[in-house]
Amino acid sequence: MSAPTTGTPAGSDGSAVPPALPGVRIDVPVRWSDMDAYGHVNHSRTVTILEEARVETVFKPGSPSGTLGAGAVVAELQVSYRRQLVHDDSPLQVLMWVSRLRAADFTLCYELRPRGEDESTRPAVTASTQIVAFDIAAQRPRRLSEVERATLQQWRRE
């Protein structure tokens, strides 16, 4: 898996967006076990690829938002498949940005494309997750810290 970098994501409709728009790009490998009997990346494995990109970017220990790794829950997940992904597409390009940032939660959006595909093309998969900062000991949501908010704000797009 490659280290996250600030990227120039494409819009949700596949159109190119100006370089000024924030976002993060990370490459995630497709494993042979990610394939199903039809030869494409299985739905559950696609969700795992999204998780791997999210963990490496948002929850990475030592990163400014890494404290979320000690307590965060997925409240909602939406995935839309535009076209299939196969093993030869590896590593997948995952583009991520924050679309909503509130006191205790944020929504992270994703676009998945095959390796080397131009970011102005329509993504193969679009997705979003609503993530809630969570106090494990108290078993309830908590407010995002100033550092977490500042980091997430850097990736914010309307």
Short mmCIF file of N, CA and C in Angstrom, two decimals:
data_model
loop_
_atom_site.label_atom_id
_atom_site.label_comp_id
_atom_site.label_asym_id
_atom_site.label_seq_id
_atom_site.Cartn_x
_atom_site.Cartn_y
_atom_site.Cartn_z
N MET A 1 0.85 -1.15 0.00
CA MET A 1 0.00 0.00 0.00
C MET A 1 0.90 1.23 0.00
N SER A 2 0.59 2.18 -0.85
CA SER A 2 1.40 3.38 -0.90
C SER A 2 0.96 4.37 0.17
N ALA A 3 1.87 5.26 0.53
CA ALA A 3 1.56 6.28 1.53
C ALA A 3 0.56 7.26 0.95
N PRO A 4 -0.34 7.81 1.80
CA PRO A 4 -1.32 8.78 1.32
C PRO A 4 -0.62 10.03 0.81
N THR A 5 -1.16 10.59 -0.25
CA THR A 5 -0.67 11.85 -0.77
C THR A 5 -1.84 12.74 -1.08
N THR A 6 -1.62 14.04 -1.03
CA THR A 6 -2.66 14.95 -1.44
C THR A 6 -2.80 14.82 -2.93
N GLY A 7 -4.02 14.69 -3.41
CA GLY A 7 -4.23 14.46 -4.82
C GLY A 7 -5.21 15.45 -5.41
N THR A 8 -5.49 15.26 -6.68
CA THR A 8 -6.48 16.04 -7.39
C THR A 8 -7.57 15.09 -7.82
N PRO A 9 -8.54 14.82 -6.92
CA PRO A 9 -9.58 13.86 -7.25
C PRO A 9 -10.49 14.33 -8.37
N ALA A 10 -11.12 13.38 -9.01
CA ALA A 10 -12.14 13.70 -9.99
C ALA A 10 -13.47 13.87 -9.26
N GLY A 11 -14.40 14.57 -9.89
CA GLY A 11 -15.71 14.76 -9.29
C GLY A 11 -16.48 13.45 -9.28
N SER A 12 -17.54 13.40 -8.50
CA SER A 12 -18.34 12.17 -8.37
C SER A 12 -18.92 11.71 -9.71
N ASP A 13 -19.12 12.66 -10.63
CA ASP A 13 -19.66 12.29 -11.93
C ASP A 13 -18.56 11.91 -12.92
N GLY A 14 -17.30 11.87 -12.45
CA GLY A 14 -16.19 11.50 -13.31
C GLY A 14 -15.52 12.68 -13.99
N SER A 15 -16.07 13.89 -13.82
CA SER A 15 -15.47 15.06 -14.45
C SER A 15 -14.22 15.51 -13.69
N ALA A 16 -13.29 16.09 -14.41
CA ALA A 16 -12.06 16.58 -13.77
C ALA A 16 -12.39 17.75 -12.87
N VAL A 17 -11.65 17.88 -11.80
CA VAL A 17 -11.83 18.99 -10.88
C VAL A 17 -10.54 19.79 -10.82
N PRO A 18 -10.64 21.07 -10.51
CA PRO A 18 -9.44 21.90 -10.45
C PRO A 18 -8.47 21.40 -9.39
N PRO A 19 -7.16 21.61 -9.60
CA PRO A 19 -6.15 21.15 -8.65
C PRO A 19 -6.33 21.72 -7.24
N ALA A 20 -7.04 22.81 -7.09
CA ALA A 20 -7.19 23.45 -5.79
C ALA A 20 -8.07 22.64 -4.83
N LEU A 21 -8.87 21.71 -5.35
CA LEU A 21 -9.75 20.95 -4.47
C LEU A 21 -8.95 19.96 -3.64
N PRO A 22 -9.22 19.91 -2.34
CA PRO A 22 -8.47 19.00 -1.46
C PRO A 22 -8.93 17.56 -1.58
N GLY A 23 -8.07 16.68 -1.15
CA GLY A 23 -8.35 15.25 -1.15
C GLY A 23 -7.07 14.49 -0.90
N VAL A 24 -7.22 13.20 -0.71
CA VAL A 24 -6.09 12.32 -0.45
C VAL A 24 -6.14 11.17 -1.45
N ARG A 25 -4.99 10.77 -1.95
CA ARG A 25 -4.92 9.65 -2.88
C ARG A 25 -4.03 8.57 -2.26
N ILE A 26 -4.47 7.33 -2.34
CA ILE A 26 -3.68 6.21 -1.86
C ILE A 26 -3.93 5.02 -2.78
N ASP A 27 -2.91 4.22 -3.00
CA ASP A 27 -3.03 3.01 -3.81
C ASP A 27 -3.19 1.81 -2.88
N VAL A 28 -4.16 0.94 -3.19
CA VAL A 28 -4.42 -0.26 -2.39
C VAL A 28 -4.35 -1.47 -3.31
N PRO A 29 -3.52 -2.45 -2.97
CA PRO A 29 -3.39 -3.63 -3.84
C PRO A 29 -4.64 -4.51 -3.81
N VAL A 30 -4.89 -5.17 -4.93
CA VAL A 30 -5.95 -6.18 -5.01
C VAL A 30 -5.27 -7.53 -4.82
N ARG A 31 -5.74 -8.28 -3.86
CA ARG A 31 -5.19 -9.62 -3.61
C ARG A 31 -6.00 -10.64 -4.42
N TRP A 32 -5.38 -11.77 -4.69
CA TRP A 32 -6.09 -12.82 -5.43
C TRP A 32 -7.36 -13.23 -4.67
N SER A 33 -7.31 -13.23 -3.35
CA SER A 33 -8.48 -13.62 -2.55
C SER A 33 -9.61 -12.59 -2.60
N ASP A 34 -9.36 -11.41 -3.18
CA ASP A 34 -10.41 -10.39 -3.31
C ASP A 34 -11.36 -10.71 -4.46
N MET A 35 -10.98 -11.65 -5.31
CA MET A 35 -11.76 -11.99 -6.50
C MET A 35 -12.87 -12.99 -6.16
N ASP A 36 -13.97 -12.89 -6.88
CA ASP A 36 -15.03 -13.88 -6.70
C ASP A 36 -15.07 -14.82 -7.90
N ALA A 37 -16.05 -15.70 -7.92
CA ALA A 37 -16.14 -16.71 -8.97
C ALA A 37 -16.33 -16.10 -10.36
N TYR A 38 -16.78 -14.86 -10.44
CA TYR A 38 -17.01 -14.21 -11.73
C TYR A 38 -15.78 -13.43 -12.21
N GLY A 39 -14.71 -13.44 -11.41
CA GLY A 39 -13.47 -12.81 -11.83
C GLY A 39 -13.35 -11.33 -11.52
N HIS A 40 -14.27 -10.80 -10.72
CA HIS A 40 -14.14 -9.40 -10.34
C HIS A 40 -14.04 -9.25 -8.83
N VAL A 41 -13.64 -8.06 -8.38
CA VAL A 41 -13.50 -7.81 -6.95
C VAL A 41 -14.88 -7.91 -6.30
N ASN A 42 -14.98 -8.78 -5.31
CA ASN A 42 -16.22 -9.04 -4.60
C ASN A 42 -16.66 -7.82 -3.80
N HIS A 43 -17.98 -7.66 -3.61
CA HIS A 43 -18.53 -6.53 -2.86
C HIS A 43 -17.90 -6.40 -1.47
N SER A 44 -17.87 -7.48 -0.72
CA SER A 44 -17.35 -7.40 0.65
C SER A 44 -15.87 -7.02 0.65
N ARG A 45 -15.14 -7.46 -0.37
CA ARG A 45 -13.72 -7.12 -0.47
C ARG A 45 -13.55 -5.66 -0.88
N THR A 46 -14.48 -5.13 -1.67
CA THR A 46 -14.44 -3.71 -2.02
C THR A 46 -14.58 -2.87 -0.76
N VAL A 47 -15.48 -3.26 0.12
CA VAL A 47 -15.67 -2.56 1.39
C VAL A 47 -14.39 -2.64 2.23
N THR A 48 -13.71 -3.79 2.18
CA THR A 48 -12.44 -3.94 2.90
C THR A 48 -11.37 -3.03 2.31
N ILE A 49 -11.33 -2.89 0.98
CA ILE A 49 -10.37 -1.99 0.34
C ILE A 49 -10.62 -0.55 0.79
N LEU A 50 -11.88 -0.15 0.87
CA LEU A 50 -12.22 1.19 1.38
C LEU A 50 -11.71 1.35 2.81
N GLU A 51 -11.93 0.32 3.62
CA GLU A 51 -11.48 0.36 5.01
C GLU A 51 -9.96 0.48 5.09
N GLU A 52 -9.25 -0.30 4.28
CA GLU A 52 -7.79 -0.25 4.30
C GLU A 52 -7.28 1.15 3.95
N ALA A 53 -7.88 1.77 2.96
CA ALA A 53 -7.49 3.13 2.57
C ALA A 53 -7.79 4.11 3.70
N ARG A 54 -8.95 3.97 4.32
CA ARG A 54 -9.36 4.85 5.42
C ARG A 54 -8.42 4.71 6.62
N VAL A 55 -8.12 3.47 7.00
CA VAL A 55 -7.27 3.22 8.16
C VAL A 55 -5.87 3.79 7.91
N GLU A 56 -5.33 3.55 6.72
CA GLU A 56 -3.98 4.03 6.39
C GLU A 56 -3.91 5.56 6.35
N THR A 57 -5.00 6.20 6.02
CA THR A 57 -5.01 7.66 5.87
C THR A 57 -5.48 8.37 7.13
N VAL A 58 -6.65 8.01 7.63
CA VAL A 58 -7.27 8.75 8.73
C VAL A 58 -6.85 8.23 10.10
N PHE A 59 -6.75 6.92 10.26
CA PHE A 59 -6.51 6.33 11.58
C PHE A 59 -5.07 5.92 11.84
N LYS A 60 -4.17 6.27 10.95
CA LYS A 60 -2.77 5.83 11.07
C LYS A 60 -2.14 6.36 12.36
N PRO A 61 -1.61 5.47 13.20
CA PRO A 61 -0.97 5.91 14.45
C PRO A 61 0.15 6.93 14.16
N GLY A 62 0.18 7.97 14.97
CA GLY A 62 1.19 9.00 14.81
C GLY A 62 0.77 10.14 13.90
N SER A 63 -0.29 9.94 13.12
CA SER A 63 -0.77 11.02 12.26
C SER A 63 -1.66 11.95 13.09
N PRO A 64 -1.88 13.19 12.64
CA PRO A 64 -2.70 14.11 13.42
C PRO A 64 -4.11 13.59 13.73
N SER A 65 -4.69 12.81 12.82
CA SER A 65 -6.03 12.26 13.06
C SER A 65 -5.96 10.84 13.60
N GLY A 66 -4.76 10.33 13.86
CA GLY A 66 -4.57 8.96 14.31
C GLY A 66 -5.27 8.62 15.62
N THR A 67 -5.57 9.64 16.42
CA THR A 67 -6.28 9.41 17.68
C THR A 67 -7.67 8.83 17.44
N LEU A 68 -8.21 9.03 16.24
CA LEU A 68 -9.51 8.43 15.92
C LEU A 68 -9.43 6.90 15.90
N GLY A 69 -8.22 6.36 15.72
CA GLY A 69 -8.04 4.92 15.73
C GLY A 69 -8.36 4.29 17.07
N ALA A 70 -8.33 5.09 18.13
CA ALA A 70 -8.65 4.59 19.47
C ALA A 70 -10.15 4.58 19.74
N GLY A 71 -10.91 5.15 18.83
CA GLY A 71 -12.35 5.17 19.03
C GLY A 71 -13.09 5.88 17.92
N ALA A 72 -13.64 5.12 17.00
CA ALA A 72 -14.47 5.64 15.93
C ALA A 72 -15.32 4.48 15.41
N VAL A 73 -16.54 4.79 15.02
CA VAL A 73 -17.43 3.77 14.48
C VAL A 73 -18.02 4.24 13.15
N VAL A 74 -18.27 3.31 12.26
CA VAL A 74 -18.94 3.61 11.01
C VAL A 74 -20.44 3.60 11.28
N ALA A 75 -21.09 4.73 11.04
CA ALA A 75 -22.53 4.84 11.27
C ALA A 75 -23.32 4.54 10.00
N GLU A 76 -22.70 4.79 8.85
CA GLU A 76 -23.40 4.57 7.58
C GLU A 76 -22.37 4.30 6.49
N LEU A 77 -22.73 3.43 5.56
CA LEU A 77 -21.87 3.10 4.42
C LEU A 77 -22.75 3.05 3.18
N GLN A 78 -22.32 3.74 2.13
CA GLN A 78 -23.00 3.67 0.84
C GLN A 78 -21.96 3.35 -0.23
N VAL A 79 -22.26 2.39 -1.09
CA VAL A 79 -21.35 2.00 -2.16
C VAL A 79 -22.15 1.91 -3.46
N SER A 80 -21.61 2.52 -4.52
CA SER A 80 -22.23 2.43 -5.85
C SER A 80 -21.20 1.90 -6.83
N TYR A 81 -21.59 0.86 -7.56
CA TYR A 81 -20.70 0.23 -8.54
C TYR A 81 -21.06 0.74 -9.93
N ARG A 82 -20.08 1.30 -10.62
CA ARG A 82 -20.27 1.85 -11.96
C ARG A 82 -19.78 0.85 -13.02
N ARG A 83 -18.74 0.11 -12.66
CA ARG A 83 -18.18 -0.92 -13.54
C ARG A 83 -17.32 -1.84 -12.68
N GLN A 84 -17.00 -3.00 -13.20
CA GLN A 84 -16.27 -3.98 -12.39
C GLN A 84 -14.79 -3.65 -12.29
N LEU A 85 -14.18 -4.15 -11.24
CA LEU A 85 -12.74 -4.08 -11.04
C LEU A 85 -12.23 -5.51 -11.00
N VAL A 86 -11.05 -5.75 -11.58
CA VAL A 86 -10.48 -7.09 -11.64
C VAL A 86 -9.06 -7.06 -11.07
N HIS A 87 -8.49 -8.25 -10.88
CA HIS A 87 -7.16 -8.37 -10.29
C HIS A 87 -6.11 -7.56 -11.05
N ASP A 88 -6.17 -7.56 -12.38
CA ASP A 88 -5.20 -6.84 -13.19
C ASP A 88 -5.27 -5.32 -13.01
N ASP A 89 -6.30 -4.81 -12.38
CA ASP A 89 -6.43 -3.37 -12.11
C ASP A 89 -5.57 -2.90 -10.94
N SER A 90 -4.94 -3.84 -10.25
CA SER A 90 -4.17 -3.55 -9.04
C SER A 90 -2.87 -2.80 -9.35
N PRO A 91 -2.48 -1.89 -8.44
CA PRO A 91 -3.20 -1.45 -7.26
C PRO A 91 -4.29 -0.46 -7.63
N LEU A 92 -5.37 -0.49 -6.88
CA LEU A 92 -6.47 0.44 -7.13
C LEU A 92 -6.11 1.82 -6.60
N GLN A 93 -6.49 2.83 -7.35
CA GLN A 93 -6.31 4.21 -6.92
C GLN A 93 -7.55 4.60 -6.11
N VAL A 94 -7.35 4.96 -4.87
CA VAL A 94 -8.46 5.37 -4.02
C VAL A 94 -8.30 6.86 -3.73
N LEU A 95 -9.30 7.63 -4.11
CA LEU A 95 -9.33 9.05 -3.84
C LEU A 95 -10.33 9.29 -2.72
N MET A 96 -9.93 10.07 -1.72
CA MET A 96 -10.80 10.31 -0.57
C MET A 96 -10.84 11.80 -0.24
N TRP A 97 -11.99 12.24 0.26
CA TRP A 97 -12.14 13.59 0.76
C TRP A 97 -13.27 13.63 1.77
N VAL A 98 -13.28 14.66 2.60
CA VAL A 98 -14.32 14.85 3.60
C VAL A 98 -15.39 15.74 2.98
N SER A 99 -16.64 15.26 2.97
CA SER A 99 -17.74 16.05 2.40
C SER A 99 -18.56 16.75 3.48
N ARG A 100 -18.51 16.22 4.71
CA ARG A 100 -19.27 16.83 5.81
C ARG A 100 -18.45 16.66 7.09
N LEU A 101 -18.38 17.73 7.85
CA LEU A 101 -17.62 17.72 9.10
C LEU A 101 -18.47 18.38 10.16
N ARG A 102 -18.84 17.60 11.19
CA ARG A 102 -19.67 18.12 12.27
C ARG A 102 -18.95 17.93 13.60
N ALA A 103 -19.60 18.22 14.69
CA ALA A 103 -18.98 18.20 16.02
C ALA A 103 -18.41 16.83 16.39
N ALA A 104 -19.15 15.76 16.09
CA ALA A 104 -18.73 14.43 16.53
C ALA A 104 -18.60 13.43 15.38
N ASP A 105 -18.85 13.86 14.15
CA ASP A 105 -18.77 12.92 13.03
C ASP A 105 -18.36 13.63 11.75
N PHE A 106 -17.99 12.82 10.76
CA PHE A 106 -17.64 13.34 9.44
C PHE A 106 -18.00 12.29 8.40
N THR A 107 -18.16 12.75 7.17
CA THR A 107 -18.44 11.84 6.06
C THR A 107 -17.25 11.85 5.13
N LEU A 108 -16.73 10.66 4.88
CA LEU A 108 -15.59 10.47 4.00
C LEU A 108 -16.09 9.88 2.68
N CYS A 109 -15.77 10.54 1.57
CA CYS A 109 -16.18 10.06 0.24
C CYS A 109 -14.99 9.42 -0.45
N TYR A 110 -15.28 8.47 -1.33
CA TYR A 110 -14.25 7.70 -2.02
C TYR A 110 -14.58 7.57 -3.51
N GLU A 111 -13.52 7.46 -4.31
CA GLU A 111 -13.62 7.04 -5.70
C GLU A 111 -12.52 6.00 -5.92
N LEU A 112 -12.88 4.88 -6.53
CA LEU A 112 -11.91 3.82 -6.85
C LEU A 112 -11.77 3.72 -8.35
N ARG A 113 -10.51 3.65 -8.79
CA ARG A 113 -10.19 3.48 -10.21
C ARG A 113 -9.09 2.45 -10.36
N PRO A 114 -9.02 1.82 -11.53
CA PRO A 114 -7.90 0.91 -11.80
C PRO A 114 -6.57 1.67 -11.83
N ARG A 115 -5.50 0.95 -11.58
CA ARG A 115 -4.14 1.48 -11.62
C ARG A 115 -3.92 2.25 -12.92
N GLY A 116 -3.33 3.42 -12.79
CA GLY A 116 -2.92 4.20 -13.95
C GLY A 116 -4.03 4.89 -14.71
N GLU A 117 -5.27 4.71 -14.29
CA GLU A 117 -6.37 5.34 -15.01
C GLU A 117 -6.42 6.83 -14.69
N ASP A 118 -6.64 7.63 -15.70
CA ASP A 118 -6.70 9.07 -15.54
C ASP A 118 -7.85 9.45 -14.60
N GLU A 119 -7.57 10.37 -13.71
CA GLU A 119 -8.57 10.75 -12.71
C GLU A 119 -9.74 11.53 -13.29
N SER A 120 -9.66 11.89 -14.58
CA SER A 120 -10.79 12.58 -15.20
C SER A 120 -11.83 11.58 -15.71
N THR A 121 -11.50 10.27 -15.67
CA THR A 121 -12.45 9.25 -16.11
C THR A 121 -13.46 8.94 -15.01
N ARG A 122 -14.55 8.38 -15.41
CA ARG A 122 -15.59 7.99 -14.46
C ARG A 122 -15.04 6.91 -13.53
N PRO A 123 -15.20 7.06 -12.20
CA PRO A 123 -14.69 6.04 -11.28
C PRO A 123 -15.46 4.74 -11.41
N ALA A 124 -14.79 3.63 -11.11
CA ALA A 124 -15.44 2.32 -11.13
C ALA A 124 -16.38 2.17 -9.93
N VAL A 125 -15.98 2.73 -8.80
CA VAL A 125 -16.77 2.64 -7.58
C VAL A 125 -16.76 4.01 -6.89
N THR A 126 -17.93 4.43 -6.41
CA THR A 126 -18.01 5.60 -5.54
C THR A 126 -18.61 5.13 -4.22
N ALA A 127 -18.20 5.77 -3.14
CA ALA A 127 -18.69 5.34 -1.83
C ALA A 127 -18.58 6.48 -0.84
N SER A 128 -19.25 6.31 0.29
CA SER A 128 -19.10 7.25 1.40
C SER A 128 -19.34 6.51 2.71
N THR A 129 -18.66 6.97 3.75
CA THR A 129 -18.89 6.45 5.10
C THR A 129 -19.06 7.61 6.05
N GLN A 130 -20.07 7.52 6.89
CA GLN A 130 -20.23 8.46 7.98
C GLN A 130 -19.53 7.84 9.18
N ILE A 131 -18.55 8.56 9.73
CA ILE A 131 -17.74 8.04 10.83
C ILE A 131 -17.97 8.91 12.06
N VAL A 132 -18.24 8.27 13.18
CA VAL A 132 -18.51 8.97 14.44
C VAL A 132 -17.35 8.74 15.39
N ALA A 133 -16.79 9.84 15.93
CA ALA A 133 -15.77 9.72 16.98
C ALA A 133 -16.46 9.11 18.19
N PHE A 134 -15.79 8.15 18.84
CA PHE A 134 -16.48 7.36 19.87
C PHE A 134 -15.57 7.17 21.08
N ASP A 135 -16.13 7.38 22.26
CA ASP A 135 -15.44 7.14 23.51
C ASP A 135 -15.74 5.70 23.91
N ILE A 136 -14.76 4.81 23.74
CA ILE A 136 -14.96 3.38 24.00
C ILE A 136 -15.32 3.13 25.46
N ALA A 137 -14.60 3.77 26.40
CA ALA A 137 -14.85 3.55 27.83
C ALA A 137 -16.26 3.95 28.23
N ALA A 138 -16.71 5.11 27.73
CA ALA A 138 -18.05 5.61 28.09
C ALA A 138 -19.14 5.03 27.20
N GLN A 139 -18.75 4.38 26.09
CA GLN A 139 -19.70 3.81 25.13
C GLN A 139 -20.69 4.84 24.60
N ARG A 140 -20.11 5.98 24.14
CA ARG A 140 -20.95 7.03 23.54
C ARG A 140 -20.11 7.88 22.60
N PRO A 141 -20.77 8.58 21.69
CA PRO A 141 -20.03 9.48 20.80
C PRO A 141 -19.31 10.56 21.60
N ARG A 142 -18.23 11.07 21.01
CA ARG A 142 -17.48 12.17 21.62
C ARG A 142 -17.24 13.24 20.56
N ARG A 143 -16.90 14.42 21.00
CA ARG A 143 -16.57 15.49 20.06
C ARG A 143 -15.20 15.23 19.44
N LEU A 144 -15.05 15.63 18.19
CA LEU A 144 -13.74 15.58 17.54
C LEU A 144 -12.82 16.59 18.22
N SER A 145 -11.55 16.23 18.40
CA SER A 145 -10.59 17.16 18.99
C SER A 145 -10.26 18.26 17.97
N GLU A 146 -9.66 19.33 18.44
CA GLU A 146 -9.26 20.42 17.55
C GLU A 146 -8.29 19.93 16.48
N VAL A 147 -7.34 19.08 16.88
CA VAL A 147 -6.35 18.55 15.93
C VAL A 147 -7.03 17.66 14.90
N GLU A 148 -7.93 16.79 15.34
CA GLU A 148 -8.67 15.92 14.41
C GLU A 148 -9.46 16.78 13.42
N ARG A 149 -10.18 17.78 13.93
CA ARG A 149 -10.99 18.66 13.07
C ARG A 149 -10.11 19.38 12.05
N ALA A 150 -8.98 19.91 12.51
CA ALA A 150 -8.09 20.66 11.61
C ALA A 150 -7.57 19.76 10.48
N THR A 151 -7.21 18.52 10.82
CA THR A 151 -6.72 17.58 9.81
C THR A 151 -7.82 17.24 8.82
N LEU A 152 -9.00 16.90 9.32
CA LEU A 152 -10.12 16.56 8.45
C LEU A 152 -10.52 17.76 7.59
N GLN A 153 -10.44 18.94 8.13
CA GLN A 153 -10.80 20.16 7.39
C GLN A 153 -9.91 20.33 6.15
N GLN A 154 -8.66 19.92 6.24
CA GLN A 154 -7.73 20.02 5.11
C GLN A 154 -8.22 19.20 3.92
N TRP A 155 -8.96 18.14 4.20
CA TRP A 155 -9.46 17.24 3.13
C TRP A 155 -10.90 17.56 2.74
N ARG A 156 -11.44 18.65 3.24
CA ARG A 156 -12.86 18.99 3.06
C ARG A 156 -13.16 19.52 1.67
N ARG A 157 -14.22 19.00 1.10
CA ARG A 157 -14.79 19.50 -0.16
C ARG A 157 -16.29 19.58 0.04
N GLU A 158 -16.90 20.55 -0.60
CA GLU A 158 -18.36 20.67 -0.52
C GLU A 158 -18.99 19.65 -1.45
#
